[in-house]
Tab-separated table of C-alpha atoms and ligand atoms in Angstrom:
chain	number	residue	atom	x	y	z
A	283	UNK	CA	-16.905	-31.096	-15.841
A	284	UNK	CA	-17.908	-31.118	-12.795
A	285	UNK	CA	-19.183	-27.315	-11.350
A	286	UNK	CA	-17.193	-25.353	-9.028
A	287	UNK	CA	-17.884	-24.121	-5.997
A	288	UNK	CA	-16.154	-20.539	-4.478
A	289	UNK	CA	-17.204	-19.029	-1.319
A	290	UNK	CA	-16.618	-15.299	-1.478
A	291	UNK	CA	-15.674	-13.425	0.912
A	292	UNK	CA	-16.874	-9.476	1.284
A	293	UNK	CA	-13.989	-7.837	3.831
A	294	UNK	CA	-15.708	-4.123	2.441
A	295	UNK	CA	-14.165	-1.640	0.579
A	296	UNK	CA	-14.971	0.125	-2.812
A	297	UNK	CA	-16.613	-2.819	-4.151
A	298	UNK	CA	-18.951	-3.332	-1.706
A	299	UNK	CA	-21.145	-0.304	-1.958
A	300	UNK	CA	-24.073	0.615	-4.253
A	301	UNK	CA	-26.946	3.487	-4.112
A	302	UNK	CA	-29.920	3.651	-2.389
A	303	UNK	CA	-33.168	4.133	-3.144
A	304	UNK	CA	-32.059	8.113	-1.462
A	305	UNK	CA	-28.885	7.349	-3.793
A	306	UNK	CA	-26.108	7.539	-1.400
A	307	UNK	CA	-23.740	4.770	-1.249
A	308	UNK	CA	-24.461	1.858	1.173
A	309	UNK	CA	-22.495	-1.368	1.465
A	310	UNK	CA	-24.147	-4.245	-1.164
A	311	UNK	CA	-25.708	-7.387	0.068
A	312	UNK	CA	-23.450	-9.686	-1.726
A	313	UNK	CA	-25.782	-12.720	-0.546
A	314	UNK	CA	-27.664	-11.403	-2.699
A	315	UNK	CA	-25.040	-11.472	-5.988
A	316	UNK	CA	-27.350	-13.972	-8.454
A	317	UNK	CA	-30.210	-11.901	-8.333
A	318	UNK	CA	-28.393	-8.706	-9.441
A	319	UNK	CA	-25.652	-10.597	-11.569
A	320	UNK	CA	-27.236	-12.824	-13.005
A	321	UNK	CA	-24.707	-13.064	-15.553
A	322	UNK	CA	-22.729	-15.308	-12.381
A	323	UNK	CA	-25.312	-17.978	-13.335
A	324	UNK	CA	-23.561	-19.050	-16.412
A	325	UNK	CA	-20.182	-19.427	-14.915
A	326	UNK	CA	-20.679	-23.088	-14.148
A	327	UNK	CA	-20.022	-22.059	-10.411
A	328	UNK	CA	-21.572	-22.942	-6.900
A	329	UNK	CA	-21.174	-19.921	-4.769
A	330	UNK	CA	-21.259	-18.961	-1.846
A	331	UNK	CA	-20.671	-15.967	0.495
A	332	UNK	CA	-18.958	-15.028	3.789
A	333	UNK	CA	-19.430	-11.762	4.681
A	334	UNK	CA	-16.756	-10.363	7.248
A	335	UNK	CA	-17.980	-6.817	9.443
A	336	UNK	CA	-16.916	-4.307	6.794
A	337	UNK	CA	-14.343	-2.492	6.991
A	338	UNK	CA	-12.590	0.488	4.934
A	339	UNK	CA	-9.342	-1.244	4.549
A	340	UNK	CA	-7.760	1.528	5.567
A	341	UNK	CA	-8.533	0.149	8.634
A	342	UNK	CA	-7.684	-3.605	9.083
A	343	UNK	CA	-4.655	-4.805	11.233
A	344	UNK	CA	-2.909	-8.402	11.097
A	345	UNK	CA	-5.398	-9.707	13.994
A	346	UNK	CA	-8.130	-9.211	11.225
A	347	UNK	CA	-5.621	-10.780	8.626
A	348	UNK	CA	-5.443	-14.183	11.059
A	349	UNK	CA	-9.324	-13.702	11.263
A	350	UNK	CA	-9.821	-14.229	7.368
A	351	UNK	CA	-6.575	-17.353	7.350
A	352	UNK	CA	-8.858	-19.504	9.671
A	353	UNK	CA	-12.047	-18.702	7.296
A	354	UNK	CA	-10.489	-20.002	4.785
A	355	UNK	CA	-9.184	-22.573	6.563
A	356	UNK	CA	-11.994	-23.676	8.017
A	357	UNK	CA	-13.762	-23.264	4.478
A	358	UNK	CA	-10.906	-25.126	3.158
A	359	UNK	CA	-11.744	-29.076	2.159
A	360	UNK	CA	-16.192	-27.761	1.057
A	361	UNK	CA	-14.262	-25.067	-1.864
A	362	UNK	CA	-12.708	-25.484	-4.626
A	363	UNK	CA	-11.336	-22.210	-4.642
A	364	UNK	CA	-11.978	-18.396	-2.932
A	365	UNK	CA	-12.398	-14.985	-3.948
A	366	UNK	CA	-11.536	-11.983	-0.761
A	367	UNK	CA	-13.334	-9.020	-1.953
A	368	UNK	CA	-11.291	-6.261	-0.699
A	369	UNK	CA	-10.848	-2.529	-0.443
A	370	UNK	CA	-8.265	-1.175	-3.015
A	371	UNK	CA	-5.803	0.863	-0.486
A	372	UNK	CA	-4.641	-2.100	1.936
A	373	UNK	CA	-5.256	-4.932	-0.550
A	374	UNK	CA	-1.361	-5.827	-1.731
A	375	UNK	CA	-0.815	-5.800	2.405
A	376	UNK	CA	-3.172	-8.121	3.261
A	377	UNK	CA	-2.467	-9.968	0.166
A	378	UNK	CA	0.479	-10.546	0.809
A	379	UNK	CA	-0.045	-11.794	4.510
A	380	UNK	CA	-2.335	-13.831	3.945
A	381	UNK	CA	0.486	-15.916	0.958
A	382	UNK	CA	3.310	-16.375	4.235
A	383	UNK	CA	0.147	-17.185	6.308
A	384	UNK	CA	-1.454	-20.135	4.367
A	385	UNK	CA	1.652	-22.561	4.473
A	386	UNK	CA	0.709	-25.594	1.879
A	387	UNK	CA	-2.211	-23.573	-0.387
A	388	UNK	CA	-3.079	-25.651	-2.948
A	389	UNK	CA	-6.815	-23.832	-3.127
A	390	UNK	CA	-6.743	-20.335	-5.430
A	391	UNK	CA	-6.860	-17.430	-3.309
A	392	UNK	CA	-7.478	-14.584	-5.405
A	393	UNK	CA	-7.928	-10.853	-4.200
A	394	UNK	CA	-9.710	-8.454	-5.641
A	395	UNK	CA	-12.317	-4.587	-5.717
A	396	UNK	CA	-12.629	-2.369	-7.522
A	397	UNK	CA	-11.722	2.032	-7.741
A	398	UNK	CA	-15.160	2.600	-8.679
A	399	UNK	CA	-18.265	1.139	-6.226
A	400	UNK	CA	-20.510	-1.352	-7.274
A	401	UNK	CA	-23.496	0.224	-7.529
A	402	UNK	CA	-22.262	2.899	-9.961
A	403	UNK	CA	-23.032	2.417	-13.468
A	404	UNK	CA	-19.420	2.335	-14.583
A	405	UNK	CA	-18.612	0.145	-11.975
A	406	UNK	CA	-14.754	-2.202	-12.672
A	407	UNK	CA	-15.890	-3.613	-9.799
A	408	UNK	CA	-18.904	-5.888	-12.085
A	409	UNK	CA	-16.009	-7.454	-14.745
A	410	UNK	CA	-13.446	-7.666	-11.750
A	411	UNK	CA	-15.343	-9.654	-9.217
A	412	UNK	CA	-16.671	-12.609	-12.274
A	413	UNK	CA	-13.493	-12.407	-13.341
A	414	UNK	CA	-12.362	-13.248	-10.014
A	415	UNK	CA	-14.617	-16.276	-9.937
A	416	UNK	CA	-13.642	-17.396	-13.159
A	417	UNK	CA	-9.686	-17.687	-12.246
A	418	UNK	CA	-11.259	-18.556	-8.814
A	419	UNK	CA	-12.622	-21.881	-10.367
A	420	UNK	CA	-10.492	-22.933	-13.304
A	421	UNK	CA	-8.838	-26.053	-13.559
A	422	UNK	CA	-7.627	-28.019	-15.526
A	423	UNK	CA	-7.979	-31.652	-16.868
A	424	UNK	CA	-7.243	-33.712	-13.564
A	425	UNK	CA	-9.115	-31.005	-11.660
A	426	UNK	CA	-5.847	-28.603	-10.099
A	427	UNK	CA	-6.142	-25.555	-9.881
A	428	UNK	CA	-5.240	-23.735	-12.905
A	429	UNK	CA	-4.194	-21.086	-10.353
A	430	UNK	CA	-2.917	-22.487	-7.057
A	431	UNK	CA	-1.639	-19.624	-4.624
A	432	UNK	CA	-2.882	-15.835	-3.530
A	433	UNK	CA	-3.558	-13.959	-6.864
A	434	UNK	CA	-4.734	-10.495	-7.031
A	435	UNK	CA	-6.899	-9.719	-10.270
A	436	UNK	CA	-7.237	-6.502	-11.009
A	437	UNK	CA	-8.484	-4.829	-14.703
A	438	UNK	CA	-7.793	-7.669	-16.731
A	439	UNK	CA	-4.574	-8.611	-14.952
A	440	UNK	CA	-4.224	-11.696	-12.443
A	441	UNK	CA	-0.877	-10.579	-10.515
A	442	UNK	CA	0.788	-13.424	-7.273
A	443	UNK	CA	0.104	-11.656	-4.673
A	444	UNK	CA	3.028	-10.663	-2.969
A	445	UNK	CA	4.842	-9.168	-6.446
A	446	UNK	CA	1.489	-5.965	-6.404
A	447	UNK	CA	1.755	-2.249	-5.463
A	448	UNK	CA	-2.021	-0.221	-5.779
A	449	UNK	CA	0.419	2.662	-7.869
A	450	UNK	CA	-2.422	4.521	-8.609
A	451	UNK	CA	-5.781	6.702	-6.807
A	452	UNK	CA	-7.294	6.854	-10.097
A	453	UNK	CA	-6.489	4.710	-12.641
A	454	UNK	CA	-8.623	1.415	-12.804
A	455	UNK	CA	-5.791	-0.397	-13.663
A	456	UNK	CA	-4.957	0.316	-9.359
A	457	UNK	CA	-2.767	-2.487	-9.441
A	458	UNK	CA	1.125	-3.350	-10.679
A	459	UNK	CA	4.192	-6.560	-10.524
A	460	UNK	CA	6.650	-4.594	-11.426
A	461	UNK	CA	8.939	-7.844	-11.079
A	462	UNK	CA	7.390	-10.356	-11.682
A	463	UNK	CA	4.768	-10.860	-15.266
A	464	UNK	CA	1.468	-11.234	-14.533
A	465	UNK	CA	0.491	-14.753	-13.820
A	466	UNK	CA	-2.793	-14.268	-16.231
A	467	UNK	CA	-3.408	-12.221	-18.758
A	468	UNK	CA	-7.334	-11.223	-20.231
A	469	UNK	CA	-8.906	-10.123	-22.854
A	470	UNK	CA	-11.570	-12.050	-25.244
A	471	UNK	CA	-9.204	-15.063	-24.085
A	472	UNK	CA	-7.948	-15.673	-20.782
A	473	UNK	CA	-4.234	-16.821	-21.427
A	474	UNK	CA	-2.432	-18.007	-18.286
A	475	UNK	CA	0.984	-17.359	-18.040
A	476	UNK	CA	1.644	-20.976	-16.445
A	477	UNK	CA	5.936	-20.465	-16.047
A	478	UNK	CA	5.218	-17.807	-13.490
A	479	UNK	CA	2.531	-20.083	-11.703
A	480	UNK	CA	3.985	-21.699	-8.188
A	481	UNK	CA	2.709	-24.983	-8.058
A	482	UNK	CA	2.041	-26.205	-4.481
A	483	UNK	CA	5.376	-28.603	-3.760
A	484	UNK	CA	3.830	-30.951	-1.711
A	485	UNK	CA	0.360	-32.392	-3.583
A	486	UNK	CA	-2.492	-32.740	-0.931
A	487	UNK	CA	-0.661	-31.722	2.111
A	488	UNK	CA	-2.686	-30.527	4.784
A	489	UNK	CA	-2.880	-26.551	4.685
A	490	UNK	CA	-1.661	-24.916	7.546
A	491	UNK	CA	-2.628	-21.538	9.529
A	492	UNK	CA	0.405	-19.577	10.468
A	493	UNK	CA	-0.536	-16.607	12.257
A	494	UNK	CA	1.956	-15.255	14.269
A	495	UNK	CA	2.737	-12.104	13.463
A	496	UNK	CA	5.041	-9.497	15.326
A	497	UNK	CA	3.890	-6.498	14.609
A	498	UNK	CA	7.237	-4.198	16.175
A	499	UNK	CA	9.096	-3.942	12.779
A	500	UNK	CA	8.714	-0.291	11.319
A	501	UNK	CA	9.506	1.071	7.846
A	502	UNK	CA	12.335	4.097	7.190
A	503	UNK	CA	12.741	5.216	3.536
A	504	UNK	CA	15.662	7.274	3.262
A	505	UNK	CA	15.971	11.162	1.922
A	506	UNK	CA	18.322	13.158	1.383
A	507	UNK	CA	18.730	15.672	4.304
A	508	UNK	CA	17.771	13.191	7.256
A	509	UNK	CA	19.415	13.460	10.416
A	510	UNK	CA	21.028	11.093	12.590
A	511	UNK	CA	18.454	11.865	15.039
A	512	UNK	CA	15.492	11.202	14.095
A	513	UNK	CA	17.842	7.939	11.776
A	514	UNK	CA	18.802	7.176	16.087
A	515	UNK	CA	14.938	7.788	17.296
A	516	UNK	CA	13.536	5.409	14.730
A	517	UNK	CA	15.104	3.038	14.646
A	518	UNK	CA	15.641	3.433	19.212
A	519	UNK	CA	12.364	2.998	19.670
A	520	UNK	CA	11.956	0.086	22.348
A	521	UNK	CA	10.888	-3.016	21.106
A	522	UNK	CA	11.306	-2.614	17.416
A	523	UNK	CA	12.500	-5.911	16.026
A	524	UNK	CA	12.520	-5.366	12.486
A	525	UNK	CA	13.085	-2.590	10.001
A	526	UNK	CA	12.396	-2.518	6.586
A	527	UNK	CA	15.138	0.260	5.035
A	528	UNK	CA	13.441	2.329	2.185
A	529	UNK	CA	16.560	2.451	-0.031
A	530	UNK	CA	17.777	4.042	-3.032
A	531	UNK	CA	18.233	2.828	-6.480
A	532	UNK	CA	20.003	-0.672	-6.054
A	533	UNK	CA	20.337	-0.830	-2.269
A	534	UNK	CA	22.104	2.613	-2.249
A	535	UNK	CA	22.287	4.195	1.528
A	536	UNK	CA	24.955	7.338	2.545
A	537	UNK	CA	27.928	6.457	3.810
A	538	UNK	CA	28.784	8.745	6.634
A	539	UNK	CA	29.913	7.320	9.839
A	540	UNK	CA	27.055	8.262	11.941
A	541	UNK	CA	24.440	5.995	9.270
A	542	UNK	CA	26.781	2.653	9.147
A	543	UNK	CA	27.483	3.279	12.871
A	544	UNK	CA	23.433	3.345	13.897
A	545	UNK	CA	22.751	0.687	11.817
A	546	UNK	CA	25.572	-1.476	13.197
A	547	UNK	CA	24.588	-0.598	16.409
A	548	UNK	CA	21.272	-2.177	16.109
A	549	UNK	CA	22.175	-4.948	14.094
A	550	UNK	CA	24.613	-6.034	16.969
A	551	UNK	CA	21.562	-5.739	18.970
A	552	UNK	CA	20.290	-8.109	17.317
A	553	UNK	CA	17.533	-6.432	15.249
A	554	UNK	CA	16.751	-7.591	11.141
A	555	UNK	CA	17.536	-4.772	9.334
A	556	UNK	CA	15.842	-5.348	5.574
A	557	UNK	CA	17.542	-2.960	2.437
A	558	UNK	CA	14.643	-2.904	-0.377
A	559	UNK	CA	14.418	-0.194	-2.848
A	560	UNK	CA	12.191	2.917	-3.483
A	561	UNK	CA	12.196	1.807	-7.120
A	562	UNK	CA	8.717	0.844	-8.504
A	563	UNK	CA	11.134	-2.158	-9.941
A	564	UNK	CA	14.608	-3.552	-10.152
A	565	UNK	CA	16.227	-5.140	-7.594
A	566	UNK	CA	18.660	-4.415	-4.857
A	567	UNK	CA	22.720	-5.512	-5.200
A	568	UNK	CA	24.412	-4.468	-2.203
A	569	UNK	CA	27.644	-5.293	-3.788
A	570	UNK	CA	27.449	-2.513	-6.699
A	571	UNK	CA	28.470	0.236	-5.472
A	572	UNK	CA	30.366	1.279	-2.047
A	573	UNK	CA	27.265	3.396	-0.982
A	574	UNK	CA	25.915	-0.557	-0.673
A	575	UNK	CA	28.606	-2.944	-0.178
A	576	UNK	CA	28.906	-0.940	3.303
A	577	UNK	CA	25.700	-1.402	4.395
A	578	UNK	CA	26.522	-5.259	3.863
A	579	UNK	CA	28.924	-5.166	5.953
A	580	UNK	CA	27.116	-3.837	9.243
A	581	UNK	CA	24.782	-6.824	8.284
A	582	UNK	CA	21.479	-5.449	6.647
A	583	UNK	CA	20.403	-8.166	4.909
A	584	UNK	CA	18.964	-8.082	1.031
A	585	UNK	CA	15.389	-7.816	0.268
A	586	UNK	CA	15.912	-8.390	-3.482
A	587	UNK	CA	12.825	-6.945	-5.745
A	588	UNK	CA	10.353	-7.377	-2.823
A	589	UNK	CA	8.020	-4.619	-2.675
A	590	UNK	CA	7.246	-2.562	0.499
A	591	UNK	CA	4.491	-4.513	1.191
A	592	UNK	CA	5.861	-7.892	1.456
A	593	UNK	CA	8.869	-7.152	2.964
A	594	UNK	CA	7.067	-5.239	5.628
A	595	UNK	CA	4.249	-8.766	5.821
A	596	UNK	CA	7.383	-10.793	5.845
A	597	UNK	CA	9.248	-9.704	8.569
A	598	UNK	CA	7.266	-9.750	10.297
A	599	UNK	CA	5.472	-13.103	9.832
A	600	UNK	CA	9.061	-14.423	10.028
A	601	UNK	CA	9.498	-11.954	13.430
A	602	UNK	CA	6.502	-14.170	14.531
A	603	UNK	CA	7.509	-18.084	14.188
A	604	UNK	CA	10.225	-19.040	16.546
A	605	UNK	CA	13.009	-18.806	14.507
A	606	UNK	CA	16.604	-17.834	15.696
A	607	UNK	CA	18.030	-14.075	13.550
A	608	UNK	CA	19.993	-16.112	11.474
A	609	UNK	CA	16.982	-18.284	10.107
A	610	UNK	CA	14.800	-14.621	10.496
A	611	UNK	CA	18.225	-12.682	8.127
A	612	UNK	CA	18.366	-16.485	5.333
A	613	UNK	CA	14.950	-16.739	5.313
A	614	UNK	CA	14.204	-13.191	4.285
A	615	UNK	CA	16.321	-13.830	1.873
A	616	UNK	CA	15.385	-16.279	0.591
A	617	UNK	CA	11.845	-17.101	-1.700
A	618	UNK	CA	9.238	-18.120	0.580
A	619	UNK	CA	6.003	-18.053	-1.348
A	620	UNK	CA	8.097	-16.674	-4.904
A	621	UNK	CA	7.524	-13.456	-3.237
A	622	UNK	CA	11.360	-11.999	-4.840
A	623	UNK	CA	13.930	-13.170	-7.358
A	624	UNK	CA	17.768	-14.122	-6.602
B	796	LIG	N1	-11.061	3.015	0.880
B	796	LIG	C1	-11.221	2.245	0.167
B	796	LIG	C2	-10.874	0.866	0.812
B	796	LIG	O1	-9.683	0.770	0.602
B	796	LIG	C3	-11.265	2.150	-1.418
B	796	LIG	C4	-10.793	1.271	-2.090
B	796	LIG	O2	-11.954	0.552	-1.384
B	796	LIG	O3	-10.201	1.346	-2.985
B	796	LIG	O4	-11.122	0.896	1.578
């Protein structure tokens, strides 16, 4: 079988830290990866490394997502797959954004990182990195990639990236995908869940980077006691074009007149308001209760079972494309990259 070639893109985060002679944590030189981890030589994979200016992922910006998307596009024909090493804090945001920005993707882009720095003996980074490379390189008998989508590998599970959230600051299994089963589970063997993995709609269509995002959005998380003044003030911020509303349960919110009227006013001004649930699992179904039905009548868009990370990045991305309000609402309610179930 032909050797796969994989490009590792290092962006920063805990995975890239090692101890120097003085015992302090310093960035790891991924160009020496094969000397550090001789095990990667046994993978039957050619590895190259592209190092971005390393950052703590709390500092990530949409401009950086665009830079990353272009690195992938510029190297697309030379590699069979990509492994992106990223800080865990915002990995689900970056990976969700990339899933929308990379149009016609037909090669694996696997995000991973670690909770314990690479240079610490008990690191989870070594296994995450080695398995991510193996997943990015895996092909079927025809030589087609087994996972041709943006995915996130962490602690024995490969997820569709835009279905994930970081759920623990402590556990080594830091990521969850509550509304979609893993694309693969890693034990003694790697077991792929073929029925869940997306295949490209058009095979061999050229990859296109659609990196225009509009940052003029806000997230509003409901809580009992949220006042009319604060709600109105947040929704009236100048320039806001989109609101991700984190509601209760199956998409419920107060039925108070001031609440519904505030939403009606902003929607009438052309602001896209998307309803997602604060619950970790399950979906919005606005028709179930009166408290949800009123939102539907006010013109709120249903976010179904999207994570906040997927809803925020999808809304930014759709607002960045030249679409009408109706097209944005329709696309928000439709699965574009497997990010929602409806
Ligand atoms: N603060 C770090 C980051 O997200 C944490 C990590 O990498 O796990 O960059």
